[in-house]
mmCIF file of C-alpha atoms in Angstrom:
data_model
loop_
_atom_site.group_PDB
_atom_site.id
_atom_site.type_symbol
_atom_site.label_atom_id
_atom_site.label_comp_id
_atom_site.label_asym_id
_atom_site.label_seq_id
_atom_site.Cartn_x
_atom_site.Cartn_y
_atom_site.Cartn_z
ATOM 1 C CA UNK A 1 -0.183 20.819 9.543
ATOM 2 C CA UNK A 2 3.263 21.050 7.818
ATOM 3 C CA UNK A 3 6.172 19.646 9.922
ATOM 4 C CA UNK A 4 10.222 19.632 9.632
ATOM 5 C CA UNK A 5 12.307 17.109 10.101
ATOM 6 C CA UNK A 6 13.229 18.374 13.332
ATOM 7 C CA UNK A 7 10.056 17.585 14.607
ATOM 8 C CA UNK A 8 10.413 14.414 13.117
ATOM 9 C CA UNK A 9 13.613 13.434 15.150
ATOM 10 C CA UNK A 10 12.427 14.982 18.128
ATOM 11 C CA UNK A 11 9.418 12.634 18.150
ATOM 12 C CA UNK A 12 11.082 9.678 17.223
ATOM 13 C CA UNK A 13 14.269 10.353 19.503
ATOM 14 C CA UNK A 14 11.677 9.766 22.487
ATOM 15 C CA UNK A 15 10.747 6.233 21.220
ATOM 16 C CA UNK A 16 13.927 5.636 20.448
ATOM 17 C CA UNK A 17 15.537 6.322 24.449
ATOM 18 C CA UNK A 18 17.395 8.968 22.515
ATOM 19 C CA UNK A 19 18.050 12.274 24.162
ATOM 20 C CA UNK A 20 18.431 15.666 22.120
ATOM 21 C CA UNK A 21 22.333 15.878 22.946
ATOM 22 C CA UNK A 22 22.706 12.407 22.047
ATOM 23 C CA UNK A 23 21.143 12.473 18.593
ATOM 24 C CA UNK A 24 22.986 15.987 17.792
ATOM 25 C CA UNK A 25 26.232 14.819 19.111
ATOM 26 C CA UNK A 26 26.198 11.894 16.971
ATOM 27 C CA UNK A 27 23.937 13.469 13.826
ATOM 28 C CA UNK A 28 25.586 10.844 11.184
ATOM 29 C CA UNK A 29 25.119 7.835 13.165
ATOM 30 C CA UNK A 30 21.697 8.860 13.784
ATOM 31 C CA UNK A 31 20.768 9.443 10.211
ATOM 32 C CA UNK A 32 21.391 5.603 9.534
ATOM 33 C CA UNK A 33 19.840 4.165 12.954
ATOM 34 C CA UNK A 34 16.647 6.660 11.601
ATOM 35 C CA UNK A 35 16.959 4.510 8.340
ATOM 36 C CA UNK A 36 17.046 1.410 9.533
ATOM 37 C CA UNK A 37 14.004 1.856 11.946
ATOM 38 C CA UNK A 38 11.606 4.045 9.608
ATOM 39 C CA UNK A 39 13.231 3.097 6.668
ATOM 40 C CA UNK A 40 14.226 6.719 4.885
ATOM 41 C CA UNK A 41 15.951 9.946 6.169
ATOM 42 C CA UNK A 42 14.519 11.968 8.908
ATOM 43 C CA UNK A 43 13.829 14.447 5.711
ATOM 44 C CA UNK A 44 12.007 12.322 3.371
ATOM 45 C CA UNK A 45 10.022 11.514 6.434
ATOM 46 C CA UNK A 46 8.943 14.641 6.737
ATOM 47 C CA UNK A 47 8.517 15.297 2.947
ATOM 48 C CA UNK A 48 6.267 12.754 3.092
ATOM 49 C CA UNK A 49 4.091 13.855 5.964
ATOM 50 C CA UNK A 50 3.565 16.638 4.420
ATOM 51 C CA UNK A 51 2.681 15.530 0.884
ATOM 52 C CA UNK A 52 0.510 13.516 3.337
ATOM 53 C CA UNK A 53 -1.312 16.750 4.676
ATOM 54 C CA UNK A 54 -1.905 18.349 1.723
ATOM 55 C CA UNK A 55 -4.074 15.697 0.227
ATOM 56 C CA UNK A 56 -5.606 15.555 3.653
ATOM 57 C CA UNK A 57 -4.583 17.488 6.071
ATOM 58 C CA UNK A 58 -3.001 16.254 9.468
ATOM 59 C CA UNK A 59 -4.259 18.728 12.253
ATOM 60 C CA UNK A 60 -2.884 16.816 14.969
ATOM 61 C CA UNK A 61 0.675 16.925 15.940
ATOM 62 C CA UNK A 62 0.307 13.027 18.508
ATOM 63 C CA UNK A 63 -0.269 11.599 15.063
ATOM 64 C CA UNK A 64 3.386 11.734 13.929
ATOM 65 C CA UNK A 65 3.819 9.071 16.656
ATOM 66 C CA UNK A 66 1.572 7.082 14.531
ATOM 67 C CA UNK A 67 3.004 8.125 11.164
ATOM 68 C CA UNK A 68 6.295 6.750 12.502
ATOM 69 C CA UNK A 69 4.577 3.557 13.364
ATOM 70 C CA UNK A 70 3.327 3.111 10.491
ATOM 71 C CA UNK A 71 6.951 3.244 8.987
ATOM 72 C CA UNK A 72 8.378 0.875 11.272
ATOM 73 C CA UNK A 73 5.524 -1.595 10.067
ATOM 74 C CA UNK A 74 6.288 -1.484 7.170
ATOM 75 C CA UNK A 75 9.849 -1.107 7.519
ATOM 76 C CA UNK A 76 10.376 -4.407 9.900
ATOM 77 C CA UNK A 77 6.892 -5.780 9.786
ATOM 78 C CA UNK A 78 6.871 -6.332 13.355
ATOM 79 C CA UNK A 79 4.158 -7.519 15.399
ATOM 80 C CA UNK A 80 1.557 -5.360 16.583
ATOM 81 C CA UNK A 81 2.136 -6.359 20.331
ATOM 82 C CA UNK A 82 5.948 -4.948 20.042
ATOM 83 C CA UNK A 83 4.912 -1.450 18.400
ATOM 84 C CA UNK A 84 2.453 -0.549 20.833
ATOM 85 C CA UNK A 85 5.447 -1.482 23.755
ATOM 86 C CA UNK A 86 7.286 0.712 21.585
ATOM 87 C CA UNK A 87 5.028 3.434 20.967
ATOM 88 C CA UNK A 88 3.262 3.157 24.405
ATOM 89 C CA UNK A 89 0.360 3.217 22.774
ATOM 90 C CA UNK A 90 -2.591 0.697 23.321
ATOM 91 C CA UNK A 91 -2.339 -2.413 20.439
ATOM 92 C CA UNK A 92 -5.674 -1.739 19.172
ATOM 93 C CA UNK A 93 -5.108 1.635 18.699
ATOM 94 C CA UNK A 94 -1.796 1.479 17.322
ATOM 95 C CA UNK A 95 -3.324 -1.108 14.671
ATOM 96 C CA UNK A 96 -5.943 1.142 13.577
ATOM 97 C CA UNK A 97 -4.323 4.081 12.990
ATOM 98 C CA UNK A 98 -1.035 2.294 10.895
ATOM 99 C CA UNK A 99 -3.825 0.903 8.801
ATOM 100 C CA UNK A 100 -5.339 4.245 8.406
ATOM 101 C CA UNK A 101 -1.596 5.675 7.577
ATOM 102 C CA UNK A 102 -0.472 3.135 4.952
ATOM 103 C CA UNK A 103 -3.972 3.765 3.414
ATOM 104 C CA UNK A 104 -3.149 7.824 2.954
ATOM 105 C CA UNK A 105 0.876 6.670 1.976
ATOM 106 C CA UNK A 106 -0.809 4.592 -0.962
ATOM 107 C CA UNK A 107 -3.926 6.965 -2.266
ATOM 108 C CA UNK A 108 -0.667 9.453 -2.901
ATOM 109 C CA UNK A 109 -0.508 9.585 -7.108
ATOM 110 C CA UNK A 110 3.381 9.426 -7.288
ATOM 111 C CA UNK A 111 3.502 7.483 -10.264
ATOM 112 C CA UNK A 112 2.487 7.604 -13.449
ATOM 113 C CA UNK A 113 -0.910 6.298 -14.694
ATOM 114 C CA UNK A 114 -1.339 5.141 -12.244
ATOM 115 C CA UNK A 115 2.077 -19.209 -1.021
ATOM 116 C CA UNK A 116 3.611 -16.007 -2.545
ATOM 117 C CA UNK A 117 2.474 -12.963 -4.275
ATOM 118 C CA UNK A 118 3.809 -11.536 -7.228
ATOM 119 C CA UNK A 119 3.829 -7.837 -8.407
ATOM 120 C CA UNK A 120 4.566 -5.984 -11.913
ATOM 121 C CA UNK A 121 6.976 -2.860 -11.611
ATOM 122 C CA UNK A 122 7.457 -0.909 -14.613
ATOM 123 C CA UNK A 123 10.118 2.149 -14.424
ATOM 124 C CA UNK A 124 10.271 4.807 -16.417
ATOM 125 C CA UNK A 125 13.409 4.519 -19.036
ATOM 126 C CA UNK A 126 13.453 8.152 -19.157
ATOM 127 C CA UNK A 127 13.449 9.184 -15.985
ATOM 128 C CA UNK A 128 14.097 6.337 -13.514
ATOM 129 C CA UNK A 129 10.514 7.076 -11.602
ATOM 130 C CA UNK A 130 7.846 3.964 -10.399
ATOM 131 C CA UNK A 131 5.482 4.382 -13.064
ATOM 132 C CA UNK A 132 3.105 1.035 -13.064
ATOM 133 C CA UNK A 133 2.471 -1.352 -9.950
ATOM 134 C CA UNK A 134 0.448 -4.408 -10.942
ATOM 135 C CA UNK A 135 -1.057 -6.982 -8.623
ATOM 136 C CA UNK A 136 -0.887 -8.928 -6.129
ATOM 137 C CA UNK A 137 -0.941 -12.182 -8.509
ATOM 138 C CA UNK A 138 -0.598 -15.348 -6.875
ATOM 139 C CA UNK A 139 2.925 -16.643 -8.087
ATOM 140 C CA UNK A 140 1.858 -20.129 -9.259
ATOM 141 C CA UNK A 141 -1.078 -19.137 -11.302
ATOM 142 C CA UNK A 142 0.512 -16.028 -12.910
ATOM 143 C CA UNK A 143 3.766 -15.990 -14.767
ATOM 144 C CA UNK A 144 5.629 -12.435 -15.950
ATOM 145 C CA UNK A 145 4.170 -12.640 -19.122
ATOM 146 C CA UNK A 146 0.720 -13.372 -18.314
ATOM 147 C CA UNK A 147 0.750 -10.322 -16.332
ATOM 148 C CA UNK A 148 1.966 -7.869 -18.328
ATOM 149 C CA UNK A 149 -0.414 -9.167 -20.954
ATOM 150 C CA UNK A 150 -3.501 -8.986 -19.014
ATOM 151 C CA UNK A 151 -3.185 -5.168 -18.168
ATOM 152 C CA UNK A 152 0.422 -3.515 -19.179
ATOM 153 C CA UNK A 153 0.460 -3.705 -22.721
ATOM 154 C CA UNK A 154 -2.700 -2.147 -23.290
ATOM 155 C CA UNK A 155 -1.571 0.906 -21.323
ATOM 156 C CA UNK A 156 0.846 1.323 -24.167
ATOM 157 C CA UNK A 157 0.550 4.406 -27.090
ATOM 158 C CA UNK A 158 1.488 3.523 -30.191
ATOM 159 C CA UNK A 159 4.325 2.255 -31.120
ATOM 160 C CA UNK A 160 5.483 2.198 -27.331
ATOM 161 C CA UNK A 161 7.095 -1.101 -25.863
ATOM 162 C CA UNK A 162 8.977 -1.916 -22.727
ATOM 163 C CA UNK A 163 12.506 -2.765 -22.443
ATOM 164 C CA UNK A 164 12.640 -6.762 -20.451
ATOM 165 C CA UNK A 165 13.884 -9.937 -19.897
ATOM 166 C CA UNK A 166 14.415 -13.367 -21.951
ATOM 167 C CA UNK A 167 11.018 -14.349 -20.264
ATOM 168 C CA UNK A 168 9.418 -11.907 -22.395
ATOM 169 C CA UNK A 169 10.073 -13.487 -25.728
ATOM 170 C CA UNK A 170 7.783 -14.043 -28.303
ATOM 171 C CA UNK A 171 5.893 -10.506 -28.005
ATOM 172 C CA UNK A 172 8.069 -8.437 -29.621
ATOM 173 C CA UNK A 173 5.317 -5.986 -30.556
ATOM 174 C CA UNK A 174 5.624 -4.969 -26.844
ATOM 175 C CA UNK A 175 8.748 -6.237 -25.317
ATOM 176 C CA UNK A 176 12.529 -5.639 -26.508
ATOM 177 C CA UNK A 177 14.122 -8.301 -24.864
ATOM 178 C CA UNK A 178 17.763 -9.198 -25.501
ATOM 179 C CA UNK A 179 18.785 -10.648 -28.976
ATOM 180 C CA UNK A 180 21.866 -11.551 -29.148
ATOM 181 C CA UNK A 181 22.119 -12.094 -33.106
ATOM 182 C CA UNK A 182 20.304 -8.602 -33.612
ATOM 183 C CA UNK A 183 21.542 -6.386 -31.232
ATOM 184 C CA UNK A 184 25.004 -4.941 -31.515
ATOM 185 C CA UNK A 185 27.097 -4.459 -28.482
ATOM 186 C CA UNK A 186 26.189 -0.979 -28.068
ATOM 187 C CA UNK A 187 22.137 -2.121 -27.701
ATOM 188 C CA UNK A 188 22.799 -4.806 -25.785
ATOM 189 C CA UNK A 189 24.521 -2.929 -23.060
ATOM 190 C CA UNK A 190 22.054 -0.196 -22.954
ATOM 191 C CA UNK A 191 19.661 -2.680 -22.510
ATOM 192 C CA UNK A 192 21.548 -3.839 -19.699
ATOM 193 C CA UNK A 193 22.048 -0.823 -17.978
ATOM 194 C CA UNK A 194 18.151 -0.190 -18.528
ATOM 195 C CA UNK A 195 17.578 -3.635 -16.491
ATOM 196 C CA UNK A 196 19.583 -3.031 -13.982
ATOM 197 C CA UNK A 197 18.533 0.247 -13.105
ATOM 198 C CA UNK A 198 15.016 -1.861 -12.896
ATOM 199 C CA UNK A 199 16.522 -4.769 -10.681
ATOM 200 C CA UNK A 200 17.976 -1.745 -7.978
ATOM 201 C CA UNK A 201 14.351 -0.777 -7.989
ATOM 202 C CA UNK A 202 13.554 -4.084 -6.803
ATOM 203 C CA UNK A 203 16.316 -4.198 -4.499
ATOM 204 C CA UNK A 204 15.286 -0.872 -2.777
ATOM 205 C CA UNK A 205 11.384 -2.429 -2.125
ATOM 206 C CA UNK A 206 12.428 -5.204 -0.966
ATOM 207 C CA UNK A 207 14.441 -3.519 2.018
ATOM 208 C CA UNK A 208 11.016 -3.168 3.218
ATOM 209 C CA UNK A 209 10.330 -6.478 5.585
ATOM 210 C CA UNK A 210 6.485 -6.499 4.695
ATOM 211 C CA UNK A 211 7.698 -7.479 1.389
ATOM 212 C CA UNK A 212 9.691 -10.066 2.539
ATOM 213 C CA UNK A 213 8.215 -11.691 5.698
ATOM 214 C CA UNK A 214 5.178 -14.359 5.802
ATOM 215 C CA UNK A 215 1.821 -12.011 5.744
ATOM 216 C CA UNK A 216 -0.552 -12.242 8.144
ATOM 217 C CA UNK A 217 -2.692 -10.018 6.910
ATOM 218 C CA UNK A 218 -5.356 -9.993 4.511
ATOM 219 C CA UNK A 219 -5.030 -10.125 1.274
ATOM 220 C CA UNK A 220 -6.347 -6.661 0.134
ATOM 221 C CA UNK A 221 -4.204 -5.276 2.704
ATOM 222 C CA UNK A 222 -0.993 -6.548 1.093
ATOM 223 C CA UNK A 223 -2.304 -4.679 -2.283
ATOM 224 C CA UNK A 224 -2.487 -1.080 0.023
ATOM 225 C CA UNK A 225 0.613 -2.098 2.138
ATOM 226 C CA UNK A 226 2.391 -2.972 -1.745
ATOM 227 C CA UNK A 227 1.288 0.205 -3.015
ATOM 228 C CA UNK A 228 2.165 2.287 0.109
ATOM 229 C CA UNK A 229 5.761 1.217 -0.012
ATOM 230 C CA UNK A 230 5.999 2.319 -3.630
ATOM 231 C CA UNK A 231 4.918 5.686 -3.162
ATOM 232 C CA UNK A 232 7.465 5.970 -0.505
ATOM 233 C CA UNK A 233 10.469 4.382 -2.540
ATOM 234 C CA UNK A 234 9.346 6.678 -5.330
ATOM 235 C CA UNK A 235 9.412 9.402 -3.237
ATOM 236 C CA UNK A 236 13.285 8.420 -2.259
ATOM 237 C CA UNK A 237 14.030 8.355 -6.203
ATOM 238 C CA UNK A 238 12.504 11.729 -7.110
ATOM 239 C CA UNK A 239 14.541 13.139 -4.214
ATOM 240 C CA UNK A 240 17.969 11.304 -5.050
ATOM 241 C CA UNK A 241 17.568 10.074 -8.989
ATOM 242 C CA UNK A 242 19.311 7.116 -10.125
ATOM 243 C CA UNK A 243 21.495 6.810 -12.770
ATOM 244 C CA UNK A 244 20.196 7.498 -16.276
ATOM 245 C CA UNK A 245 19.832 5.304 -19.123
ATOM 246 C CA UNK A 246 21.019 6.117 -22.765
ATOM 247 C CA UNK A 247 17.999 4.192 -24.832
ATOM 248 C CA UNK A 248 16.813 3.866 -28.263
ATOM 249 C CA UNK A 249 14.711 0.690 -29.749
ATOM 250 C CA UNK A 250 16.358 -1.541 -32.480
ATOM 251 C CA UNK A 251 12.844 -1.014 -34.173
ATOM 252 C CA UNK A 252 13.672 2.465 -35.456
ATOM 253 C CA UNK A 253 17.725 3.029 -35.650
ATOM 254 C CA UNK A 254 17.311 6.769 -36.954
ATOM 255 C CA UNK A 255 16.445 7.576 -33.926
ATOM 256 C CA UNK A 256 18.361 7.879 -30.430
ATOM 257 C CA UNK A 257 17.615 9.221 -27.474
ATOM 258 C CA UNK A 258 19.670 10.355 -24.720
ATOM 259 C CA UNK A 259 17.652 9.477 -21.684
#
């Protein structure tokens, strides 16, 4: 069942002690006290419901209430107690079916190939998109490196490498990390912009609180809850693309390649 973001607002409006006046008198407001409860626009949500239904479809309109749960979750990473008072909805039911939500939200194939935890992003230097997630690794036991060499690199064609940090040294076979005796000022600042572009990636996950709160979960459902949150901020970049990178590796100067 395909919905607009009409419905959308409507439904969360209620939740929200919002009436219809209120949230049309004050539409801009609204827009970012949407955001910071479901974490996107009242129009991604919806985009995303429906990407949603057409792996699966969603027959029943009183599960929107629980789509928009789910958000919150993984938007504030509340307690279950306080979404259910929320919601209205009993706590074991409203636990089940965000579960069963952030499950669907990170089975969706919106990228590419497919004490604290660590993940491995890799985005796209062409076009800015999610196109690797990687983990959870347990932070102690698993540096950068040792990451990326247990999995990413072999994902690699050719004479393909990734663009990365100073942490990445000694691998440059996969990795073009900043050198400042080899790379002119041109290289170095593409490089630069290339990183940060990566970095606002970063940024925009962790604006999700499930990233950033103490988990109380399992651990498996961190991987799901990880990956769910992905798809979404993906999702947010194919709709509004950041800014794009002009690339080439120092490997092969003859060629150049305005990304």
């Amino acid at each position: 069942m395909q919905i607009t973001p009409t419905t959308i607002i409507r439904t969360a409006s209620i939740y929200q002690g919002l009436t219809a006046r209120a949230v049309n008198h004050e539409a801009y407001r609204y827009q970012r006290t949407f955001r910071g409860c479901f974490g996107v626009c009242p129009e991604l949500a919806a985009e995303l419901w429906n990407m949603l239904d057409d792996e699966d479809p969603l027959s029943d309109i009183r599960w929107v209430t629980y789509f928009l749960a789910t958000l919150m979750f993984l938007r504030t990473y509340t307690v279950t107690a306080v979404l259910a008072m929320i919601f209205m909805k009993d706590e074991k039911t409203i636990r089940h079916w965000v579960w069963v939500f952030i499950e669907k939200i990170a089975s969706l194939d919106l990228k590419f190939n497919g004490p604290g935890l660590r993940y491995e992003i890799a985005v796209c230097i062409q076009t800015g998109w999610i196109v690797w997630i990687n983990g959870p690794f347990p932070c102690g036991e698993w540096v950068d490196i040792a990451i990326s060499l247990s999995s990413l690199v072999h994902m690699f064609e050719g004479d393909e490498r990734a663009v990365a940090d100073k942490g990445y040294r000694g691998y440059p076979q996969y990795f073009d990390c900043p050198w400042r005796h080899l790379d002119n000022q041109q290289q170095t600042s593409r490089k630069a912009l290339a990183r940060a572009r990566h970095e606002c990636v970063n940024r925009r996950l962790k604006e999700w609180s499930c990233f950033l709160q103490r988990w109380c979960h399992s651990l498996d459902k961190h991987g799901k809850m990880a990956h769910a949150v992905a798809n979404i901020v993906q999702l947010q970049i194919m709709d509004k693309p950041m800014w794009q990178v002009e690339y080439y590796d120092r490997v092969d100067n003859e060629f150049d390649f305005d990304y």
